[in-house]
PDB file of C-alpha atoms and ligand atoms in Angstrom:
ATOM      1  CA  MET A   1      21.328  21.656 -28.716  1.00  0.00           C
ATOM      2  CA  THR A   2      22.922  20.578 -25.643  1.00  0.00           C
ATOM      3  CA  GLU A   3      21.200  18.030 -23.472  1.00  0.00           C
ATOM      4  CA  ILE A   4      20.330  20.757 -21.034  1.00  0.00           C
ATOM      5  CA  GLU A   5      18.763  23.026 -23.782  1.00  0.00           C
ATOM      6  CA  ILE A   6      16.601  20.051 -24.917  1.00  0.00           C
ATOM      7  CA  ILE A   7      15.368  19.803 -21.189  1.00  0.00           C
ATOM      8  CA  ILE A   8      14.639  23.393 -21.184  1.00  0.00           C
ATOM      9  CA  ASN A   9      12.465  23.147 -24.313  1.00  0.00           C
ATOM     10  CA  LYS A  10      10.756  20.103 -23.030  1.00  0.00           C
ATOM     11  CA  VAL A  11       9.778  21.915 -19.898  1.00  0.00           C
ATOM     12  CA  ALA A  12       8.483  24.842 -21.773  1.00  0.00           C
ATOM     13  CA  GLN A  13       6.229  22.634 -23.942  1.00  0.00           C
ATOM     14  CA  ASP A  14       5.088  20.644 -20.983  1.00  0.00           C
ATOM     15  CA  LYS A  15       6.914  17.486 -22.029  1.00  0.00           C
ATOM     16  CA  VAL A  16       8.763  17.333 -18.762  1.00  0.00           C
ATOM     17  CA  ASP A  17       7.259  18.701 -15.436  1.00  0.00           C
ATOM     18  CA  TYR A  18       8.441  22.080 -14.512  1.00  0.00           C
ATOM     19  CA  LYS A  19       9.704  21.198 -11.101  1.00  0.00           C
ATOM     20  CA  ASP A  20      11.306  17.919 -12.126  1.00  0.00           C
ATOM     21  CA  GLY A  21      12.972  19.806 -14.944  1.00  0.00           C
ATOM     22  CA  VAL A  22      14.409  22.426 -12.779  1.00  0.00           C
ATOM     23  CA  LYS A  23      15.912  19.626 -10.613  1.00  0.00           C
ATOM     24  CA  ILE A  24      17.091  17.693 -13.585  1.00  0.00           C
ATOM     25  CA  ILE A  25      19.001  20.731 -14.844  1.00  0.00           C
ATOM     26  CA  LEU A  26      20.739  21.837 -11.637  1.00  0.00           C
ATOM     27  CA  GLN A  27      21.740  18.101 -11.138  1.00  0.00           C
ATOM     28  CA  HIS A  28      22.860  17.365 -14.646  1.00  0.00           C
ATOM     29  CA  PRO A  29      26.569  16.194 -14.895  1.00  0.00           C
ATOM     30  CA  GLN A  30      26.898  18.925 -17.902  1.00  0.00           C
ATOM     31  CA  PHE A  31      25.531  21.647 -15.985  1.00  0.00           C
ATOM     32  CA  ASP A  32      27.448  24.891 -16.001  1.00  0.00           C
ATOM     33  CA  PHE A  33      25.822  27.854 -14.674  1.00  0.00           C
ATOM     34  CA  ILE A  34      27.113  30.642 -17.024  1.00  0.00           C
ATOM     35  CA  GLN A  35      26.423  28.284 -20.252  1.00  0.00           C
ATOM     36  CA  THR A  36      23.022  27.513 -18.950  1.00  0.00           C
ATOM     37  CA  ILE A  37      22.122  31.300 -18.168  1.00  0.00           C
ATOM     38  CA  GLN A  38      23.475  32.090 -21.528  1.00  0.00           C
ATOM     39  CA  SER A  39      21.201  29.449 -23.267  1.00  0.00           C
ATOM     40  CA  LEU A  40      18.283  30.676 -21.419  1.00  0.00           C
ATOM     41  CA  GLU A  41      18.947  34.261 -22.115  1.00  0.00           C
ATOM     42  CA  THR A  42      19.389  33.469 -25.727  1.00  0.00           C
ATOM     43  CA  PHE A  43      15.960  31.383 -25.605  1.00  0.00           C
ATOM     44  CA  ILE A  44      14.079  34.082 -23.984  1.00  0.00           C
ATOM     45  CA  LEU A  45      15.357  37.102 -25.883  1.00  0.00           C
ATOM     46  CA  ASN A  46      14.384  35.010 -29.018  1.00  0.00           C
ATOM     47  CA  ALA A  47      10.807  34.411 -27.753  1.00  0.00           C
ATOM     48  CA  ILE A  48      10.390  38.130 -27.030  1.00  0.00           C
ATOM     49  CA  PRO A  49       8.767  39.677 -30.478  1.00  0.00           C
ATOM     50  CA  ASN A  50      10.029  43.164 -29.672  1.00  0.00           C
ATOM     51  CA  LYS A  51      13.719  43.260 -30.578  1.00  0.00           C
ATOM     52  CA  SER A  52      14.117  46.847 -29.907  1.00  0.00           C
ATOM     53  CA  SER A  53      13.579  46.846 -26.157  1.00  0.00           C
ATOM     54  CA  TYR A  54      13.162  43.124 -25.614  1.00  0.00           C
ATOM     55  CA  GLU A  55      10.230  43.934 -23.472  1.00  0.00           C
ATOM     56  CA  SER A  56       6.506  42.356 -23.563  1.00  0.00           C
ATOM     57  CA  GLU A  57       3.501  42.116 -21.428  1.00  0.00           C
ATOM     58  CA  ALA A  58       4.051  38.254 -21.335  1.00  0.00           C
ATOM     59  CA  TYR A  59       7.785  38.690 -20.229  1.00  0.00           C
ATOM     60  CA  ARG A  60       6.658  40.863 -17.310  1.00  0.00           C
ATOM     61  CA  LYS A  61       3.653  38.717 -16.444  1.00  0.00           C
ATOM     62  CA  ALA A  62       5.978  35.774 -16.522  1.00  0.00           C
ATOM     63  CA  ILE A  63       8.206  37.632 -13.898  1.00  0.00           C
ATOM     64  CA  SER A  64       5.409  38.232 -11.675  1.00  0.00           C
ATOM     65  CA  THR A  65       4.386  34.642 -11.618  1.00  0.00           C
ATOM     66  CA  ILE A  66       7.511  33.043 -10.820  1.00  0.00           C
ATOM     67  CA  PRO A  67       7.153  30.468  -8.240  1.00  0.00           C
ATOM     68  CA  LEU A  68       9.350  31.861  -5.754  1.00  0.00           C
ATOM     69  CA  LYS A  69       9.025  34.639  -3.299  1.00  0.00           C
ATOM     70  CA  PRO A  70       8.998  38.068  -5.300  1.00  0.00           C
ATOM     71  CA  THR A  71      11.510  39.441  -2.690  1.00  0.00           C
ATOM     72  CA  VAL A  72      14.461  37.004  -3.626  1.00  0.00           C
ATOM     73  CA  THR A  73      17.372  38.947  -5.316  1.00  0.00           C
ATOM     74  CA  PRO A  74      16.791  37.379  -8.765  1.00  0.00           C
ATOM     75  CA  ILE A  75      13.302  38.615  -9.081  1.00  0.00           C
ATOM     76  CA  VAL A  76      14.170  42.022  -7.680  1.00  0.00           C
ATOM     77  CA  ILE A  77      16.813  42.426 -10.391  1.00  0.00           C
ATOM     78  CA  LEU A  78      14.397  41.176 -13.116  1.00  0.00           C
ATOM     79  CA  ASN A  79      11.665  43.514 -11.909  1.00  0.00           C
ATOM     80  CA  LYS A  80      14.119  46.487 -11.607  1.00  0.00           C
ATOM     81  CA  ASN A  81      15.908  46.215 -14.893  1.00  0.00           C
ATOM     82  CA  SER A  82      15.289  46.101 -18.376  1.00  0.00           C
ATOM     83  CA  THR A  83      15.912  42.704 -19.840  1.00  0.00           C
ATOM     84  CA  LYS A  84      19.601  42.655 -21.178  1.00  0.00           C
ATOM     85  CA  ILE A  85      20.782  44.518 -18.089  1.00  0.00           C
ATOM     86  CA  ALA A  86      19.007  42.205 -15.720  1.00  0.00           C
ATOM     87  CA  PHE A  87      20.731  39.201 -17.416  1.00  0.00           C
ATOM     88  CA  GLY A  88      24.048  40.999 -17.003  1.00  0.00           C
ATOM     89  CA  LYS A  89      23.358  41.389 -13.192  1.00  0.00           C
ATOM     90  CA  LEU A  90      22.206  37.886 -12.711  1.00  0.00           C
ATOM     91  CA  LYS A  91      25.550  36.390 -14.182  1.00  0.00           C
ATOM     92  CA  ASP A  92      27.281  38.480 -11.439  1.00  0.00           C
ATOM     93  CA  LEU A  93      25.395  36.864  -8.509  1.00  0.00           C
ATOM     94  CA  PRO A  94      27.088  34.563  -5.971  1.00  0.00           C
ATOM     95  CA  LYS A  95      26.884  30.732  -6.337  1.00  0.00           C
ATOM     96  CA  TYR A  96      23.970  30.448  -3.745  1.00  0.00           C
ATOM     97  CA  GLU A  97      21.835  32.252  -5.763  1.00  0.00           C
ATOM     98  CA  GLU A  98      22.287  29.756  -8.818  1.00  0.00           C
ATOM     99  CA  GLU A  99      19.288  27.517  -8.009  1.00  0.00           C
ATOM    100  CA  LYS A 100      16.798  30.626  -7.906  1.00  0.00           C
ATOM    101  CA  ILE A 101      17.959  32.016 -10.981  1.00  0.00           C
ATOM    102  CA  ILE A 102      17.657  29.003 -12.899  1.00  0.00           C
ATOM    103  CA  THR A 103      14.237  28.579 -11.386  1.00  0.00           C
ATOM    104  CA  SER A 104      13.131  31.963 -12.469  1.00  0.00           C
ATOM    105  CA  LEU A 105      14.543  31.739 -16.009  1.00  0.00           C
ATOM    106  CA  VAL A 106      13.104  28.375 -16.746  1.00  0.00           C
ATOM    107  CA  TRP A 107       9.672  29.706 -15.714  1.00  0.00           C
ATOM    108  CA  ILE A 108      10.055  33.037 -17.735  1.00  0.00           C
ATOM    109  CA  PHE A 109      10.947  31.027 -20.711  1.00  0.00           C
ATOM    110  CA  LYS A 110       8.157  28.412 -20.294  1.00  0.00           C
ATOM    111  CA  VAL A 111       5.579  31.381 -20.093  1.00  0.00           C
ATOM    112  CA  ILE A 112       6.536  33.315 -23.102  1.00  0.00           C
ATOM    113  CA  ASP A 113       7.490  30.313 -25.238  1.00  0.00           C
ATOM    114  CA  SER A 114       4.040  28.889 -24.529  1.00  0.00           C
ATOM    115  CA  GLU A 115       2.604  32.462 -25.579  1.00  0.00           C
ATOM    116  CA  ARG A 116       4.561  32.310 -28.667  1.00  0.00           C
ATOM    117  CA  ARG A 117       3.511  28.732 -29.609  1.00  0.00           C
ATOM    118  CA  SER A 118       0.035  29.519 -29.188  1.00  0.00           C
ATOM    119  CA  THR A 119       0.037  32.813 -31.117  1.00  0.00           C
ATOM    120  CA  ASP A 120       2.983  33.244 -33.761  1.00  0.00           C
ATOM    121  CA  CYS A 121       3.567  29.365 -34.022  1.00  0.00           C
ATOM    122  CA  ARG A 122      -0.001  28.226 -33.904  1.00  0.00           C
ATOM    123  CA  ASN A 123      -0.312  27.479 -37.494  1.00  0.00           C
ATOM    124  CA  GLY A 124       2.961  25.609 -37.828  1.00  0.00           C
ATOM    125  CA  CYS A 125       6.552  27.189 -37.703  1.00  0.00           C
ATOM    126  CA  GLY A 126      10.009  26.430 -38.746  1.00  0.00           C
ATOM    127  CA  HIS A 127      11.415  26.509 -35.299  1.00  0.00           C
ATOM    128  CA  PHE A 128      13.147  23.047 -34.994  1.00  0.00           C
ATOM    129  CA  TRP A 129      13.093  23.317 -31.145  1.00  0.00           C
ATOM    130  CA  HIS A 130       9.209  23.397 -31.089  1.00  0.00           C
ATOM    131  CA  ASN A 131       9.126  20.136 -32.834  1.00  0.00           C
ATOM    132  CA  ILE A 132      11.078  18.049 -30.431  1.00  0.00           C
ATOM    133  CA  ASP A 133      10.025  14.796 -28.846  1.00  0.00           C
TER     134      ASP A 133
HETATM  135 ZN1   ZN B   1       7.754  28.018 -33.246  1.00  0.00          ZN
END
């Protein structure tokens, strides 16, 4: 994992504060928007149990609780489109949307990964990223 991917997972696991974590990611010398969104997409798709639609109640709930106005473009895209289509559209947005996109996706991953850790992974799991310090 890259340093940014480690930070994303630490935020998901409450080892780094969410707001601080988003700031650290955006200001990181290795931050690259497309690479970071790609990492977040992989993490999010991995954490959704339904691999045919990549939909879940937790995923939709996560979108509805993103700490931004629900009218911002990335959230509108996430609400209106299926998971994979939404990610494709997010990658095409202009640079000034980057902060909102990363804010949204880190939140979604935090919510659904927390759900996964408290259910599927509760009795221990082989996910190495669930065992970082
Ligand atoms: Zn796990």
